[in-house]
Coordinates of N, CA and C in Angstrom, one line a residue:
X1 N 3.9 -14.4 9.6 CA 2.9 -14.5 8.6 C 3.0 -13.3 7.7
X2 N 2.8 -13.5 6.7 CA 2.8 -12.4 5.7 C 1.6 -12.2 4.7
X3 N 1.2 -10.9 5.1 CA 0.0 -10.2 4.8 C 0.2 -9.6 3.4
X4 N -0.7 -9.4 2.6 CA -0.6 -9.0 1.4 C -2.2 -8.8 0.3
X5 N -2.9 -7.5 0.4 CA -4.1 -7.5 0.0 C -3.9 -6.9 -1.7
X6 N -4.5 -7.9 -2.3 CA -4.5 -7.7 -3.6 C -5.9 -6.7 -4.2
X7 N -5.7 -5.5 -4.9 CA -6.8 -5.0 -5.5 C -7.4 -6.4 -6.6
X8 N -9.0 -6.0 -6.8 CA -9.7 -6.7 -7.4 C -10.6 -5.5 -8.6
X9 N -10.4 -6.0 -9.4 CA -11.4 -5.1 -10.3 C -10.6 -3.3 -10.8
X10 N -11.2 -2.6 -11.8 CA -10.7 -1.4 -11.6 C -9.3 -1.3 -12.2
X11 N -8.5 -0.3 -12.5 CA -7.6 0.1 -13.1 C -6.3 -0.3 -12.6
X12 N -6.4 -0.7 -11.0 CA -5.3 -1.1 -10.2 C -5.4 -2.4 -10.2
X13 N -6.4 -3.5 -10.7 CA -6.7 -4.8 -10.5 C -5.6 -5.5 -10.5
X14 N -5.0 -6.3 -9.6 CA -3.9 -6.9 -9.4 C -2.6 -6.2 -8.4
X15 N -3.0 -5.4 -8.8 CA -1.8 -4.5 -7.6 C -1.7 -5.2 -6.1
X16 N -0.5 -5.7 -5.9 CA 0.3 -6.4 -4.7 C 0.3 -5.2 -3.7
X17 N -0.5 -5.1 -2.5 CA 0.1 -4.3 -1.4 C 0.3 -5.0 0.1
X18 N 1.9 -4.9 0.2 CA 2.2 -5.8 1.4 C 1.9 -5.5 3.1
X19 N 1.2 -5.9 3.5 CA 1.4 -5.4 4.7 C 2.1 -5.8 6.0
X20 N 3.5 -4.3 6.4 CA 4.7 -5.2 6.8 C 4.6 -4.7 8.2
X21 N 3.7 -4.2 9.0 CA 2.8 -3.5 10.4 C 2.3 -4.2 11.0
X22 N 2.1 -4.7 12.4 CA 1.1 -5.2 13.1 C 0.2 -4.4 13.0
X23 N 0.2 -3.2 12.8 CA -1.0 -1.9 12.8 C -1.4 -1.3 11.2
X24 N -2.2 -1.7 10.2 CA -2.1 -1.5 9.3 C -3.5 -0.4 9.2
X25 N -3.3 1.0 9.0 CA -4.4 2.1 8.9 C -4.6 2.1 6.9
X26 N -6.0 2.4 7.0 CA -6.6 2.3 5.9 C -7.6 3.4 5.6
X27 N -7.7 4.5 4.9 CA -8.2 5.4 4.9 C -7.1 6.7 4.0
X28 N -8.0 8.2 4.3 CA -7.4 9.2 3.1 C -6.3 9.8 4.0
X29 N -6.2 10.0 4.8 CA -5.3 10.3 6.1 C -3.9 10.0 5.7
X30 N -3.2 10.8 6.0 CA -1.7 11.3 5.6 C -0.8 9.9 6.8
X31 N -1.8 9.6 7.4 CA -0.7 8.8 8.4 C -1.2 7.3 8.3
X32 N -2.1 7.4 6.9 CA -2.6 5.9 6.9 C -1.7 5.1 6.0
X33 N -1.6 3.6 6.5 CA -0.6 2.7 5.6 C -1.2 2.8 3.5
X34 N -2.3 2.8 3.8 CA -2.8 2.6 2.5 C -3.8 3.9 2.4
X35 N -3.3 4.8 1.3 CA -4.3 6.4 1.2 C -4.7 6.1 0.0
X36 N -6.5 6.3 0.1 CA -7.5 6.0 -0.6 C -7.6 7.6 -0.8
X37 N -8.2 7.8 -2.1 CA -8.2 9.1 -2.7 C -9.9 9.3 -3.0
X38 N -10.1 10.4 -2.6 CA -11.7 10.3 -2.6 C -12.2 11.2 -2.2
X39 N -13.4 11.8 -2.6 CA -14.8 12.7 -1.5 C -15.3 11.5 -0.6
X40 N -15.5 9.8 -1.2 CA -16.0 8.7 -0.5 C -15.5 8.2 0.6
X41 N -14.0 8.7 1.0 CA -13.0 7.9 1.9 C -12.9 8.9 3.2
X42 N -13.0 8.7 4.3 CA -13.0 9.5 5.4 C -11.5 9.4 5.9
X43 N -10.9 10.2 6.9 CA -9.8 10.1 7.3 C -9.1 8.8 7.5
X44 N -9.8 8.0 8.8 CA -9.5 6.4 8.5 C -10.9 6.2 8.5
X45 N -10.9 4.9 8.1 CA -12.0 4.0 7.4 C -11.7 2.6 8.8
X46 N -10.7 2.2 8.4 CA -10.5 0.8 9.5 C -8.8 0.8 9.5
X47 N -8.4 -0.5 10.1 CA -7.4 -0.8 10.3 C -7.2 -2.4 10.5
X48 N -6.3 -3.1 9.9 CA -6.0 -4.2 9.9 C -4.9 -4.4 11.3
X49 N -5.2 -5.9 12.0 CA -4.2 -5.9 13.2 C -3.8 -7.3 12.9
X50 N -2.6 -7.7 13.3 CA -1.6 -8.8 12.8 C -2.1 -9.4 14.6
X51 N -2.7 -10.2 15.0 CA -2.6 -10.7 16.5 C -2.1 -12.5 16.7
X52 N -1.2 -12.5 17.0 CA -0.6 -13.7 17.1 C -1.3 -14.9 16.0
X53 N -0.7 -14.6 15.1 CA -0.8 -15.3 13.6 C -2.6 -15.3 13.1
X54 N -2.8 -14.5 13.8 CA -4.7 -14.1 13.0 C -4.9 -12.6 12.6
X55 N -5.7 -12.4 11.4 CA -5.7 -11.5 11.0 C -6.8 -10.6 11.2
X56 N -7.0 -9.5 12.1 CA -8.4 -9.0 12.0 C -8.6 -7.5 11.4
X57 N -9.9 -7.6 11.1 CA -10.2 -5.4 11.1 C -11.2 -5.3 11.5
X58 N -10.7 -3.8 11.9 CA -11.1 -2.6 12.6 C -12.6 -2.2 12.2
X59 N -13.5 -1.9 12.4 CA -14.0 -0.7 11.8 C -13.6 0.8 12.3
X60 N -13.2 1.8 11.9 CA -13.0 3.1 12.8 C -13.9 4.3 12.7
X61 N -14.8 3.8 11.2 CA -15.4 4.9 10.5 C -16.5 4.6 10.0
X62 N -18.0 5.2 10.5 CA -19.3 4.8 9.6 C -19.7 5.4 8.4
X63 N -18.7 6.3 7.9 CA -19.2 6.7 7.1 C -18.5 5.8 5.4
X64 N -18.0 5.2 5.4 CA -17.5 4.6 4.1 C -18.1 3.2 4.6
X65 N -18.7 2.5 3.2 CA -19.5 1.2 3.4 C -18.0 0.4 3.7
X66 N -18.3 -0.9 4.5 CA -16.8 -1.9 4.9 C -17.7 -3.2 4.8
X67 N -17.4 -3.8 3.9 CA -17.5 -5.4 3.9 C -16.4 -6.6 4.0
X68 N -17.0 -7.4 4.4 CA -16.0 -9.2 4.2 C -16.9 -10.1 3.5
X69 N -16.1 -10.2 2.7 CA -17.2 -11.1 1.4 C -18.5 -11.0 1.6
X70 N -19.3 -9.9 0.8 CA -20.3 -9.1 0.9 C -21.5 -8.9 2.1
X71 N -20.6 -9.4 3.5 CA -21.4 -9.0 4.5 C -20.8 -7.6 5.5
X72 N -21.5 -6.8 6.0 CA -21.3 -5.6 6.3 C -20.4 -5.9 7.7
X73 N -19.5 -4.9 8.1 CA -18.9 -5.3 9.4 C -19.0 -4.0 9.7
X74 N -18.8 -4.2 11.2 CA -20.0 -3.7 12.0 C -18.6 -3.1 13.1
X75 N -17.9 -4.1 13.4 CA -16.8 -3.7 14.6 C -15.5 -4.3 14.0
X76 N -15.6 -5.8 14.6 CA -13.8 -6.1 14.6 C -14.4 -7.9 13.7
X77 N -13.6 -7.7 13.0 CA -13.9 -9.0 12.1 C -12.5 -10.2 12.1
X78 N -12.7 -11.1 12.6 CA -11.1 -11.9 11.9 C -11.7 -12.5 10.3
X79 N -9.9 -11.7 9.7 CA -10.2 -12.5 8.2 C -9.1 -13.6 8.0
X80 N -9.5 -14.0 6.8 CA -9.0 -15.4 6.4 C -8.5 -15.1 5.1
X81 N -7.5 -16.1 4.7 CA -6.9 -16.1 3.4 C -7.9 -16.2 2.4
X82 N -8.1 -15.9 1.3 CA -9.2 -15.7 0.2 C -9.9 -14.7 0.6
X83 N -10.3 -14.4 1.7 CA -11.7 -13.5 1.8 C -11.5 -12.3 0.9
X84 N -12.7 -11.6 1.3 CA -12.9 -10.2 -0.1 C -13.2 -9.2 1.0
X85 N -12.2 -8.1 1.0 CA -13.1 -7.2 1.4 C -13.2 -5.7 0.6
X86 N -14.6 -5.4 0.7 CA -14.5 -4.3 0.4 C -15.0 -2.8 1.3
X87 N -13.9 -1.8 0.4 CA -13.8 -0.2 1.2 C -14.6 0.4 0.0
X88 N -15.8 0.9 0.6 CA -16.3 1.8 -0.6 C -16.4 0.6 -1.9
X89 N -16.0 1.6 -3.0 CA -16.0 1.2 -4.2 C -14.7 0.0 -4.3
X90 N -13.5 0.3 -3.3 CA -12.6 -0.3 -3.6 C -12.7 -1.9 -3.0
X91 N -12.4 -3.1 -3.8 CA -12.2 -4.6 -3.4 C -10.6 -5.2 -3.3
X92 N -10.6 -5.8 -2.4 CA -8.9 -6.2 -2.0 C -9.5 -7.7 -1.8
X93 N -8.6 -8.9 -2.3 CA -8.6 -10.1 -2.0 C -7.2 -9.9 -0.8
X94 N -7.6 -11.2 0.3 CA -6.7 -11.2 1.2 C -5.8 -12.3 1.1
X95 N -4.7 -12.2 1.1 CA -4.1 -13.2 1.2 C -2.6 -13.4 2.3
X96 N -2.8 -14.6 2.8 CA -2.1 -15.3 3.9 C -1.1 -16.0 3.9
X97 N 0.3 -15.6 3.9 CA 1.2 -16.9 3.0 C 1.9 -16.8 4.8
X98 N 2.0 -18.4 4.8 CA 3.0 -18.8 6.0 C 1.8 -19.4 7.0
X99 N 0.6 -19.6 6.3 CA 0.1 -20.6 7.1 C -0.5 -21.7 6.5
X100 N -0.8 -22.7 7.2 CA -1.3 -23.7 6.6 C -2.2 -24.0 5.8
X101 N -2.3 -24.4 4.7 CA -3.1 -24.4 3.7 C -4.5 -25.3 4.2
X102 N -5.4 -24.9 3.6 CA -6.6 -25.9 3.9 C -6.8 -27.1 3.1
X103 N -6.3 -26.7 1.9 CA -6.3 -27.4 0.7 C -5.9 -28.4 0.4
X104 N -6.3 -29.7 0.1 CA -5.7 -31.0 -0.1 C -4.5 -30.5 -0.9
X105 N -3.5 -31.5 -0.8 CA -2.4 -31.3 -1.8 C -3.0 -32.5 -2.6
X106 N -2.4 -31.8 -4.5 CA -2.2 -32.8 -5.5 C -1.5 -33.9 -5.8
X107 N -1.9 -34.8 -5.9 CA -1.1 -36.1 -5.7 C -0.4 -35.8 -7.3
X108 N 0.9 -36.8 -7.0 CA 1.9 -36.7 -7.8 C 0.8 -37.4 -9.4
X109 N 1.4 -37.0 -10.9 CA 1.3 -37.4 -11.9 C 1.8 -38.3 -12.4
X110 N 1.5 -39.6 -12.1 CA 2.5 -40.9 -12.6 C 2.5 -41.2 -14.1
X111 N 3.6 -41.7 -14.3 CA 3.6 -41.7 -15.7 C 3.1 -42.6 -16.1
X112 N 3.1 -42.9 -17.8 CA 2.8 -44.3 -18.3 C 3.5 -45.4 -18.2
X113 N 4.7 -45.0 -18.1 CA 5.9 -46.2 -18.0 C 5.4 -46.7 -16.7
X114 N 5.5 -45.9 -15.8 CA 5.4 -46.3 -14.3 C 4.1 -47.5 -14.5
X115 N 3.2 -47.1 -14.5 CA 2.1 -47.8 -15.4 C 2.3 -49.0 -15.5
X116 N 2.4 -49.0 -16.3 CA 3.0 -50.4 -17.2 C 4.3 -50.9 -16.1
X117 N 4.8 -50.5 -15.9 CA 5.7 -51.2 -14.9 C 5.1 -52.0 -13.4
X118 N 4.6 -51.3 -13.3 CA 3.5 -51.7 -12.0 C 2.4 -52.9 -12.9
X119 N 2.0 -52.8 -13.5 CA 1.0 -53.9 -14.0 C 2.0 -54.8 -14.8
X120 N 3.2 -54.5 -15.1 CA 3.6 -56.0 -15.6 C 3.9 -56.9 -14.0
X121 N 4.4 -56.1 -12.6 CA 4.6 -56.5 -11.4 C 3.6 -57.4 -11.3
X122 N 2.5 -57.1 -11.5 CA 1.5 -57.5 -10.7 C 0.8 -58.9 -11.7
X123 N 0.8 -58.6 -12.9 CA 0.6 -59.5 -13.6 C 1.4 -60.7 -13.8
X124 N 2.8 -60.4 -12.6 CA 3.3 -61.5 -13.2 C 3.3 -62.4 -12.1
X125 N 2.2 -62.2 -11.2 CA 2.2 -63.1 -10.2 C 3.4 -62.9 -8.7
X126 N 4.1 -62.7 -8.6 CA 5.3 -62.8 -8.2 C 4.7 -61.4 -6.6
X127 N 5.7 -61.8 -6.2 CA 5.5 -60.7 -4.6 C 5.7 -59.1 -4.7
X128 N 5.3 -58.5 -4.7 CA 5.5 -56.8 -4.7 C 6.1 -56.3 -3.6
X129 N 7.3 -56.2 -3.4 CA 7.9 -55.6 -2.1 C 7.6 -54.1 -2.5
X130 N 8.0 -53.1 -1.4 CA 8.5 -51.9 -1.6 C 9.0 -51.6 -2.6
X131 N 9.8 -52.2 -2.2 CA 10.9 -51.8 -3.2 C 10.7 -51.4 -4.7
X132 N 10.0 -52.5 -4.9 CA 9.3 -52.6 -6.5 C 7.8 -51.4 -6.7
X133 N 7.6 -51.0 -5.9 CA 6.2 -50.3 -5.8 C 6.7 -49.0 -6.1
X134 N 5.7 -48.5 -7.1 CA 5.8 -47.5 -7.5 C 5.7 -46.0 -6.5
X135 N 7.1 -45.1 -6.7 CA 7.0 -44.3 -5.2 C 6.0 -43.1 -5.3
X136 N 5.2 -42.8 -4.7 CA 4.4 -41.7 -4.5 C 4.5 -40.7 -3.6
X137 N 4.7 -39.7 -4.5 CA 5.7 -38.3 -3.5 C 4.5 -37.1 -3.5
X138 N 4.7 -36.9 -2.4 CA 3.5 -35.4 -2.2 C 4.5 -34.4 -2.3

């Protein structure tokens, strides 16, 4: 699975940062994966952990506010694709590529010929095999 927390808001808004660690450290700390710059940011703050395809965090630090989609976390949180979290002032969207989407897929856009092709089938009385039926691809 591949991990990747997008900044939200702010001067970095959109910045891609990948996370390629089962152990991902988050804080001002010279040995953290991601160094937040700040009087607000304590040495670590938390830590992201990759655990057999789920994603959780840490808290390590009370002193920088830590949310998941504006509820306060307290210890060890599992997150999910979309979620929001934020460090301090900073907001990261989370995102999860390599798992299964929740999302219905969009059914294909059939054309107008198709259309019309299908309702002359049908209008003309006659049997609709397969064959003849218009194909619908996910």
């Amino acid at each position: 699975m591949q991990v990747t927390l997008i900044a939200v808001g702010g001067k970095q808004a959109g910045t891609r940062i990948p996370v390629r660690v089962d152990e991902f450290a988050i804080g001002s700390a010279a040995t953290c994966q991601l160094k937040l710059r700040g009087p607000a940011f304590p040495d670590r703050i938390c830590k992201l952990r990759l655990e057999t395809n789920e994603l959780w965090m840490e808290r390590e630090s009370e002193e920088a506010e830590l949310k998941r989609n504006s509820e306060n976390i307290t210890s060890r949180v599992k997150l999910a694709d979309g979620d929001t979290v934020a460090i301090g002032p900073m907001s990261f969207l989370i995102r999860l590529d390599g798992i299964e989407s929740t999302q219905p897929k969009q059914p294909r856009q059939i054309s107008d010929d198709e259309i019309c092709q299908w309702l002359e089938e049908v209008g003309s009385g006659g049997e609709q095999s397969n064959s003849n039926s218009i194909p619908l691809k996910q």
